[in-house]
Coordinates of C-alpha atoms and ligand atoms in Angstrom, one line a residue:
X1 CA 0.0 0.0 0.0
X2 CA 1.4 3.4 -1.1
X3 CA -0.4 5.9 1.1
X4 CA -2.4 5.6 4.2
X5 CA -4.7 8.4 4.9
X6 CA -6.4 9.8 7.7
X7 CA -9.0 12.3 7.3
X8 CA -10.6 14.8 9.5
X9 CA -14.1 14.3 8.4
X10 CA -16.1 12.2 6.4
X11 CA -16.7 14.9 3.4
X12 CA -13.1 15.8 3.4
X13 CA -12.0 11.9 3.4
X14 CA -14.4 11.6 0.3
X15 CA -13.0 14.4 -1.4
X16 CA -9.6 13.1 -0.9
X17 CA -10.3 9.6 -2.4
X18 CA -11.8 11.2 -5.2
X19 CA -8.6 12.6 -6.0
X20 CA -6.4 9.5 -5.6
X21 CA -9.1 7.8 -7.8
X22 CA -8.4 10.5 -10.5
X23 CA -4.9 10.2 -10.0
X24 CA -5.0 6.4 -10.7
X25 CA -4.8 5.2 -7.6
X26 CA -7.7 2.7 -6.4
X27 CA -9.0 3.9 -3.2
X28 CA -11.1 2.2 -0.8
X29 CA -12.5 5.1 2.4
X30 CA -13.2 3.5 5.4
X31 CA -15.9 5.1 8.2
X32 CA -13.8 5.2 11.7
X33 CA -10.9 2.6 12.0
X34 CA -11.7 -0.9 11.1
X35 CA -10.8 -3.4 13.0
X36 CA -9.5 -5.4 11.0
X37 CA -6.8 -5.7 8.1
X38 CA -8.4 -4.4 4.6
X39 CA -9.5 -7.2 2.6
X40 CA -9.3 -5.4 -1.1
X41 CA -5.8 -4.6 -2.5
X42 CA -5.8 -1.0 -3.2
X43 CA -2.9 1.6 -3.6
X44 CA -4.5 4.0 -1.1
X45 CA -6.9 4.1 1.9
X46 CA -8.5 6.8 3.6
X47 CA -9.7 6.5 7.2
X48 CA -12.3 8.9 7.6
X49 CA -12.8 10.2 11.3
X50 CA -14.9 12.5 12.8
X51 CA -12.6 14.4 14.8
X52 CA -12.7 18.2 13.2
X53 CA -14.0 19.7 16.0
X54 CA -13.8 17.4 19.1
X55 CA -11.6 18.2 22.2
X56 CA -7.9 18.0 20.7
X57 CA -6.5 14.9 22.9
X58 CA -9.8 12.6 21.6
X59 CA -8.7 13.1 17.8
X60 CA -5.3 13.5 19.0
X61 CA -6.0 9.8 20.1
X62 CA -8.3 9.1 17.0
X63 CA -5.4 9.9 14.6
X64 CA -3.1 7.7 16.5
X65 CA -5.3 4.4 16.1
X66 CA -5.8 5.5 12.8
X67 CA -2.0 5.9 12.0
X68 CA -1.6 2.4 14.1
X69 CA -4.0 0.5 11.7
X70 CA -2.5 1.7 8.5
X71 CA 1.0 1.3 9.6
X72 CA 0.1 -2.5 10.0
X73 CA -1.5 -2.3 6.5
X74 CA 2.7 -1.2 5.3
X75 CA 1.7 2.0 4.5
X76 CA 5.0 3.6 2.7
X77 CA 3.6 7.2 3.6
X78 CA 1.1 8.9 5.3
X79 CA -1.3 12.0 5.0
X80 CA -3.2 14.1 7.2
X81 CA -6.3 15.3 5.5
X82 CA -7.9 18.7 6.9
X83 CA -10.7 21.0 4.9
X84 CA -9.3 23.1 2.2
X85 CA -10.3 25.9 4.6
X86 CA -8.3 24.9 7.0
X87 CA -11.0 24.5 9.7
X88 CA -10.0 24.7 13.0
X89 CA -9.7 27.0 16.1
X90 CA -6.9 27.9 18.5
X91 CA -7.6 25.3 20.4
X92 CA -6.6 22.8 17.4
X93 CA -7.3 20.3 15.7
X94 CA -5.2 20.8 13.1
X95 CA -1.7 21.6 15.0
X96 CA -1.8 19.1 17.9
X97 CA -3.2 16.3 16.0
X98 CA 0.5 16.6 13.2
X99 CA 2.2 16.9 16.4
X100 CA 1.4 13.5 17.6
X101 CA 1.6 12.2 14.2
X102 CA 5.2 13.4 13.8
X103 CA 5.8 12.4 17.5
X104 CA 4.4 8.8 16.7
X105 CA 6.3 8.5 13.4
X106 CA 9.9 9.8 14.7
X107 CA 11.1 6.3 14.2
X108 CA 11.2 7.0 9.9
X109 CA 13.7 9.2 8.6
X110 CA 12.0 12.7 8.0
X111 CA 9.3 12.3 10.1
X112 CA 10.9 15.7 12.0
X113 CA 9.7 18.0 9.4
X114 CA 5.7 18.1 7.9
X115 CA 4.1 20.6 5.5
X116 CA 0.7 22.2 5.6
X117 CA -1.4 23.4 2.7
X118 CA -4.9 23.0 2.6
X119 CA -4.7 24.5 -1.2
X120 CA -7.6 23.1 -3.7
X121 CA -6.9 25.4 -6.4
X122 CA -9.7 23.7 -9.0
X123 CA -12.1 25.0 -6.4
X124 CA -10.7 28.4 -5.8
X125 CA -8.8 27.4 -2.8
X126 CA -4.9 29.1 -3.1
X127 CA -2.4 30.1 -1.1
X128 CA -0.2 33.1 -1.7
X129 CA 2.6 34.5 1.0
X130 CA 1.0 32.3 3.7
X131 CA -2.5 33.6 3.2
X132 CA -5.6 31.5 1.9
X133 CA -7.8 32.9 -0.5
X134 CA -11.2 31.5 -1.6
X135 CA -11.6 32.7 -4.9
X136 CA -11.0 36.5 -4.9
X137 CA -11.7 36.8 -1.2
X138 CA -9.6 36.6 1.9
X139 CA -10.5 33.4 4.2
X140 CA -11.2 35.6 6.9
X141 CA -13.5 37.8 4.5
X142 CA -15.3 34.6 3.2
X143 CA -18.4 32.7 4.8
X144 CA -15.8 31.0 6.7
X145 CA -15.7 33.5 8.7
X146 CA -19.2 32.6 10.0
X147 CA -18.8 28.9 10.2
X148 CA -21.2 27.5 13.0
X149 CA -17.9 25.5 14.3
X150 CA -15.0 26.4 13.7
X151 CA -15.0 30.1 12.0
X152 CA -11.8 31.0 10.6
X153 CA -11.7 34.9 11.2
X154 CA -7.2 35.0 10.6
X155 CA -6.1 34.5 6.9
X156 CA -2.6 34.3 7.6
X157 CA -2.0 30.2 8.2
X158 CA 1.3 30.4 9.9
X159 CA -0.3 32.6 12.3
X160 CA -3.3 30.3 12.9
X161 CA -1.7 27.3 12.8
X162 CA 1.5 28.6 14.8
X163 CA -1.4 29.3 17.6
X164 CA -2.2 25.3 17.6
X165 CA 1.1 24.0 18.1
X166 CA 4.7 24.4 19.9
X167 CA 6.7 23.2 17.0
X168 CA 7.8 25.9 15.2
X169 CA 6.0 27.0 11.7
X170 CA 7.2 28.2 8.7
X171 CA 6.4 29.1 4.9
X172 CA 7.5 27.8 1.9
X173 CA 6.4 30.5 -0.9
X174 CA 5.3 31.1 -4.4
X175 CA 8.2 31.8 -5.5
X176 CA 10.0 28.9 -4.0
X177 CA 7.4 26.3 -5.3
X178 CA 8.0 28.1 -8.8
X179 CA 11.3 26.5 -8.6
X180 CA 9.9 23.1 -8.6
X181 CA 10.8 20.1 -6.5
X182 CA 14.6 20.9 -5.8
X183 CA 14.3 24.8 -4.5
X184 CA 11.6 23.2 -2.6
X185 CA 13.8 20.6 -1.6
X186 CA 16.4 23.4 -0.4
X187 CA 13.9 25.5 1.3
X188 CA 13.1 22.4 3.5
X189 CA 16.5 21.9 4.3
X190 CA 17.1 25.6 5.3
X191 CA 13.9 25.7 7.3
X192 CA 15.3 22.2 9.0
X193 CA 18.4 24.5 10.3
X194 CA 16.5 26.9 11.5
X195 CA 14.2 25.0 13.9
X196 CA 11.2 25.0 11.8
X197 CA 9.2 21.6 11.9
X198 CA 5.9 22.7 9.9
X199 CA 5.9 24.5 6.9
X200 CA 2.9 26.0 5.6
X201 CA 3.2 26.3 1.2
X202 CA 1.9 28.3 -1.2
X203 CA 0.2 27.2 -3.9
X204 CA -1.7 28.6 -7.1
X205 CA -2.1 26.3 -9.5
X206 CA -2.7 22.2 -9.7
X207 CA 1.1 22.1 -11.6
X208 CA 2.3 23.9 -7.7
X209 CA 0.4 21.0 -6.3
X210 CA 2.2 18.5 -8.1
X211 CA 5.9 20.5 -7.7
X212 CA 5.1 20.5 -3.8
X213 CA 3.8 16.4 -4.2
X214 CA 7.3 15.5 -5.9
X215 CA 9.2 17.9 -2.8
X216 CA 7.4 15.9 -0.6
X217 CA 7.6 12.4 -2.1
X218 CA 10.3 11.3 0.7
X219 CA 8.6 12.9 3.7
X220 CA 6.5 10.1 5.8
X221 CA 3.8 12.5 6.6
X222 CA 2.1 15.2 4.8
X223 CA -0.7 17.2 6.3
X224 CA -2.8 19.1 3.6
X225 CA -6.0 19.1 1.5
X226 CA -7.2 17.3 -0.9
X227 CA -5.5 19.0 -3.6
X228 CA -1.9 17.6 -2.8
X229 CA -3.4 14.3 -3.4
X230 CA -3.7 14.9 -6.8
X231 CA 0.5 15.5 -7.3
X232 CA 1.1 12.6 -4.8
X233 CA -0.6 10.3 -7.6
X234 CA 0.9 11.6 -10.1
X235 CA 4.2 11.3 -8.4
X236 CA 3.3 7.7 -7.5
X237 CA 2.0 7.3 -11.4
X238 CA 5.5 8.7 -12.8
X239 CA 7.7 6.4 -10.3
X240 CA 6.0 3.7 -11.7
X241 CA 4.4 2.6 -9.0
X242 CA 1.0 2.5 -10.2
X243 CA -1.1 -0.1 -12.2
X244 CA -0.5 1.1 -15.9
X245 CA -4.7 1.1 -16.4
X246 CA -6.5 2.8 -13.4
X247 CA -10.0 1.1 -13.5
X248 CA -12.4 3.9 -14.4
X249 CA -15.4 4.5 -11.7
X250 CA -18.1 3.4 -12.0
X251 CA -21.6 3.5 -10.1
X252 CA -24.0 0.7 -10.6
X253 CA -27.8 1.7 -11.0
X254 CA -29.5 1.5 -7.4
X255 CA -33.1 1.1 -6.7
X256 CA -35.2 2.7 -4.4
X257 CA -36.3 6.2 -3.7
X258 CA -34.0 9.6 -3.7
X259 CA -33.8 12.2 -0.9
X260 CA -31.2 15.0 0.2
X261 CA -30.2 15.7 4.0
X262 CA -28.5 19.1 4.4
X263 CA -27.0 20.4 8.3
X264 CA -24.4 22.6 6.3
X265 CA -25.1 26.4 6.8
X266 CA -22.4 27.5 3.7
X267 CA -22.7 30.4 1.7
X268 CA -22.5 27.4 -1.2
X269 CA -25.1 25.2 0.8
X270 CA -27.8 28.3 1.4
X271 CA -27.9 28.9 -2.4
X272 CA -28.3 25.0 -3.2
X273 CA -30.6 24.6 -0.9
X274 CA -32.9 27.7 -2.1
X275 CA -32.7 26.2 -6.0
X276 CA -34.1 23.0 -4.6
X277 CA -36.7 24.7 -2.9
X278 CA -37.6 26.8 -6.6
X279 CA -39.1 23.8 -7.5
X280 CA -38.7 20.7 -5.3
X281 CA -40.1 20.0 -2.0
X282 CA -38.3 20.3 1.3
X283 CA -39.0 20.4 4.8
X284 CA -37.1 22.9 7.4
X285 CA -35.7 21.2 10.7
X286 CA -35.6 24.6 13.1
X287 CA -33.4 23.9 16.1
X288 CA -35.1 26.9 18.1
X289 CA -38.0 24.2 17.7
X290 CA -35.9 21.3 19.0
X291 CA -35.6 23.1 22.3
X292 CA -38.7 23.4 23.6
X293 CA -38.8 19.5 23.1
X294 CA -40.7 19.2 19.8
X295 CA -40.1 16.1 18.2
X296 CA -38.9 17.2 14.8
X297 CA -37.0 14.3 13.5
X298 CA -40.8 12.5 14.0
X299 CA -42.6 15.7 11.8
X300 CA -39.8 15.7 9.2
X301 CA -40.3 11.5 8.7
X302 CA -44.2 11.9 8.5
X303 CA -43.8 14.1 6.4
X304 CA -41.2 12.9 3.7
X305 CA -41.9 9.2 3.8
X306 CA -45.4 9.6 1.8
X307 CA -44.0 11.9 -0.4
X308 CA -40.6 9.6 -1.2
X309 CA -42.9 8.2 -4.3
X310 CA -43.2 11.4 -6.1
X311 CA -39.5 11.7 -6.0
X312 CA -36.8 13.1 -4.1
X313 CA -37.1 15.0 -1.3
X314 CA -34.9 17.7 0.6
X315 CA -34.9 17.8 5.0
X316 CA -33.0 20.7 5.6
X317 CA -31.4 22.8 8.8
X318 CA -29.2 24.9 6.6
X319 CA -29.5 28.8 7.4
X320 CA -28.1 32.3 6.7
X321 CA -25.7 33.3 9.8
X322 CA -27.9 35.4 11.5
X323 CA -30.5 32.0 12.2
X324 CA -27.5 29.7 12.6
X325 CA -26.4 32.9 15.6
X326 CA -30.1 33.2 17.4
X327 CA -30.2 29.2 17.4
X328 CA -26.3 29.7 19.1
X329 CA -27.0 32.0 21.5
X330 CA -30.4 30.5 22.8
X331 CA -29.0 26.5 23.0
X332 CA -24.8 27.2 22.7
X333 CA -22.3 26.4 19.5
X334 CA -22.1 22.7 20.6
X335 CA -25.3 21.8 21.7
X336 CA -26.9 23.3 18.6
X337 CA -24.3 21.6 16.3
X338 CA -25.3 18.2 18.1
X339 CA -29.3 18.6 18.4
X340 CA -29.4 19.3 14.9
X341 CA -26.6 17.0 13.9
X342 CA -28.9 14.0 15.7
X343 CA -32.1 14.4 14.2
X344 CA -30.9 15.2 10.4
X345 CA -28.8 11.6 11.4
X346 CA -32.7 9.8 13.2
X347 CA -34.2 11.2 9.8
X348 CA -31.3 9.6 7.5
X349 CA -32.0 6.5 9.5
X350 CA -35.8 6.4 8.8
X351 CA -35.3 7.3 5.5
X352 CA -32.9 4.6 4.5
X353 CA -35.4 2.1 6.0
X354 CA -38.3 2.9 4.4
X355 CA -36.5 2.6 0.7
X356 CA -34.2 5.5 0.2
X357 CA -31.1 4.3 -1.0
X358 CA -29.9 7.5 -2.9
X359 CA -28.7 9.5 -0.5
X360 CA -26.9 13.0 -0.9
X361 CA -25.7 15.2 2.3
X362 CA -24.7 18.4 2.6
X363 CA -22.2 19.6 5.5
X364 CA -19.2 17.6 7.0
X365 CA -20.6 16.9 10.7
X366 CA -23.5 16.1 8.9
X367 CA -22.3 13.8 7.4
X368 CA -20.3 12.3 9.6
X369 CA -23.2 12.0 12.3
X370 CA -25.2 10.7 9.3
X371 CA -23.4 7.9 8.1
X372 CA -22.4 6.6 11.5
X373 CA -26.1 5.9 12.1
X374 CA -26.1 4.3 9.3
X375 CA -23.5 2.0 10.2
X376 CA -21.8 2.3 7.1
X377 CA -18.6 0.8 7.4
X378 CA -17.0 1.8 4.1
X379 CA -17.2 3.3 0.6
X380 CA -16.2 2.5 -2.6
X381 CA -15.3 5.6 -4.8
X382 CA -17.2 6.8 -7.5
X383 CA -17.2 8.8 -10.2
X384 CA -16.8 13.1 -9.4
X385 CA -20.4 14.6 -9.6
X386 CA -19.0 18.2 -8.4
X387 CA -14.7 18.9 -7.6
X388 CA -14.3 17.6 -4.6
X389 CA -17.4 15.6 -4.1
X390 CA -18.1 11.8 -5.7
X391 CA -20.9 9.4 -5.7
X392 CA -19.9 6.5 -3.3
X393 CA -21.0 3.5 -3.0
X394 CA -21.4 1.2 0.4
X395 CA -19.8 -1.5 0.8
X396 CA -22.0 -4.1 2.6
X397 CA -24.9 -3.1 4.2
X398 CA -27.2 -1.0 4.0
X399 CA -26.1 -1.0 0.4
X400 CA -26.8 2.7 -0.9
X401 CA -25.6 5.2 -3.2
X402 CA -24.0 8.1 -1.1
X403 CA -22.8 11.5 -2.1
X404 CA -21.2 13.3 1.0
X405 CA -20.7 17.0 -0.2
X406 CA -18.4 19.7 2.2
X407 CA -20.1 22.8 3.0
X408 CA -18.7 24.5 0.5
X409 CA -18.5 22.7 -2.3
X410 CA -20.6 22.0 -5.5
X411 CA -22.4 24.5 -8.3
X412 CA -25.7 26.1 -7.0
X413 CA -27.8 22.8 -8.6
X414 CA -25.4 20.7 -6.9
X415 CA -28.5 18.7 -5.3
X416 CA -30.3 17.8 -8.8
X417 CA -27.1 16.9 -10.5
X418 CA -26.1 14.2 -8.3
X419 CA -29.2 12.4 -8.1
X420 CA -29.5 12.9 -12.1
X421 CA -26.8 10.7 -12.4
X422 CA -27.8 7.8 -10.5
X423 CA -31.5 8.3 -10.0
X424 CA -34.3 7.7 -12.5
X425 CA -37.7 9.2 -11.3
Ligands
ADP1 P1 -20.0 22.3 6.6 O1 -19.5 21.2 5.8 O2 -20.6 23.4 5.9 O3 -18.9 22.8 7.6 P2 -21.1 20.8 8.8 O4 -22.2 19.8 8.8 O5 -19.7 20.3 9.0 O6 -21.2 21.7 7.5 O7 -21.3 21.9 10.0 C1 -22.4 22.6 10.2 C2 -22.8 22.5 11.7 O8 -23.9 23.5 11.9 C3 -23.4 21.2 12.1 O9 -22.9 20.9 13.4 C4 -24.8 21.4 12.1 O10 -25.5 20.5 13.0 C5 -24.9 22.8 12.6 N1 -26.2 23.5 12.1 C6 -26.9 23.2 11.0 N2 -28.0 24.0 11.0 C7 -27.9 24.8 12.0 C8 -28.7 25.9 12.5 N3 -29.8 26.2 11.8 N4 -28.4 26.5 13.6 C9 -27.3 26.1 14.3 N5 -26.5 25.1 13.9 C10 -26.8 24.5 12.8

């Protein structure tokens, strides 16, 4: 096995196999660490966790059984898989989570420098002097800046990621990564002298990804997005070290009815979610509602289940800051996040047993707290519907056609183009 992955969310792991599988790499994504070895040959795996936003030393200790399992799988090199984003608050994840990584891999030669760079240029994620842009717009200008969990309000990712971690951090730029894999090679080096054990890199283009992949070829970890994926394949592909014919991925044609569960409150999310409602149904899950005890996981099921037959249907809690704020300040950031994370995931559940077995979702928690009700133990990848976001397929059962989208990703009929391609009404 090439490369053993370990991903900070479920979306984000998705998006990351959807890369290797472009790349030529066959990719299996496993939900939490399985216990036991893998059964398929494959050139990469993904271990998708739900540890974004949990208390640092839980996915501090979530990464390391991760790491544990796909070191016994011979993993040759490993990668820490974060949102292009960079999601994360002072408090971590991101920093103390590649700490222990490094710490737990300082037995391989290497393992005492990383690099961070949550680029995803193909979805207007770039990095310039240290500071991440989303298309034209500062991080700390975009929606991010509103995120329900983890709002990023500091552009300037040595600084946030400096605040997450004692090792020291530094940046490789532009200019540097213009110079291809040897000055990138050198600026390593030189930051090595100078103490530096985490260097955050700019990137523009998908051609810096791949100059930074073939830098990094050597190092046993890389932390990043999905977007370095991409040039790791590639490397891996022009090594040699690849099957010559990457199979091409396919989705069989599912049964059963369609729906669409959405807890993301994106800037991307909000528009999808108000094209749906232009001409498809959907029903609204209000988590000012949920406090006063109203069962709304129960009104959302009565009401979608009799209208499954018709065709797909849309349960929602996806709103503009100022509701996702109200909702905050009444129940707190965590409690919210959770109440509305649970019933979206008792809906999913319902759902899937009464026929649904197209199912797209919209947010990372989401679907993170989705498909673990679900008891989904692990996907097979699928072809891209949107950058960043496949159709997967469950292995074993329940057997369903999944689509797990990040906030912020997909066009503005994201919704209706997924299920086009695997549902027939
Ligand atoms: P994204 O991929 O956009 O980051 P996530 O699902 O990861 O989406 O995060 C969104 C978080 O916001 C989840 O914890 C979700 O439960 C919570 N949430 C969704 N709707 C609301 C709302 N109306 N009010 C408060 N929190 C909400």
């Amino acid at each position: 096995m090439l490369l053993g992955c370990i991903g900070d969310d479920f979306t984000g792991s998705t998006d990351l196999a959807n890369m290797l599988v472009r790349g030529g790499m066959r990719t299996v994504q496993t939900i939490g660490v399985p216990d036991a070895p893998l059964a398929d040959e494959v050139d990469a795996v993904v271990v998708a966790l739900k540890s974004r936003t949990n208390p640092a030393p839980e996915a501090v200790a979530q990464s390391l059984a991760a790491l544990a399992w796909l070191r016994q799988q011979g993993c040759r090199q490993f990668y820490f898989k974060y949102c292009s984003t960079f999601d994360s608050t002072p408090a971590g994840n991101i920093g103390p989570v590649t700490e222990a990584l490094m710490d737990a891999l300082r037995d391989l030669p290497g393992a005492d420098f990383t690099i961070a760079c949550p680029a995803f240029p193909e979805n207007g994620r770039t990095i310039f002097r240290g500071y991440l842009f989303t298309g034209d717009t500062l991080l700390s200008e975009s929606g991010m800046r509103d995120h329900p969990l983890t709002p990023m309000t500091d552009a300037n990712l040595v600084r946030v990621l400096q605040a997450q971690t004692r090792r020291k951090v530094g940046l490789i730029r532009y200019d540097t990564v213009a110079g291809g894999a040897p000055a990138i090679r050198a600026r390593i080096a030189a930051l090595r002298g100078e103490g530096v054990a985490m260097a955050v890199v700019d990137a523009l283009s998908d051609a810096d990804l791949v100059r930074i992949a073939d830098a990094c070829a050597d190092l046993p970890l890389v932390t990043a997005g999905s977007g370095v994926g991409l040039g790791l394949a590639q490397h891996y592909r022009d090594a040699g070290l690849l099957p010559a014919a990457a199979s091409a991925a396919v989705m069989p044609a599912l049964d059963g009815h369609a729906a669409v569960i959405s807890g993301s409150c994106s800037v991307a999310t909000n528009a999808q979610v108000a094209e749906w409602l232009r001409t498809r149904p959907g029903f609204r899950v209000d988590p000012l509602r949920l406090v006063s005890g109203a069962d709304i996981a129960e009104e959302a099921i009565e009401w979608a289940l009799p209208r499954l037959a018709d065709g797909p249907v849309l349960i929602y809690a996806t709103s503009d800051a100022a509701s996702v704020k109200s909702a905050q300040a009444v129940l707190g950031v965590e409690h919210a996040g959770h109440l509305v994370e649970s019933t979206l995931a008792r809906v999913a559940q319902a759902l899937v047993g009464h026929g649904v077995r197209k199912l797209v979702v919209a947010g990372g928690e989401t679907s993170g707290a989705v498909v673990q009700a679900l008891k989904v133990s692990s996907l097979r990848i699928g072809p891209q519907i949107d950058p960043g976001v496949p159709w997967t397929e469950t292995q074993g059962k329940p057997h369903l056609a999944l689509a797990l989208k990040s906030g912020n990703f997909g066009a503005v009929d994201f919704f209706a183009k997924a299920l086009a391609m695997v549902h027939r009404p």
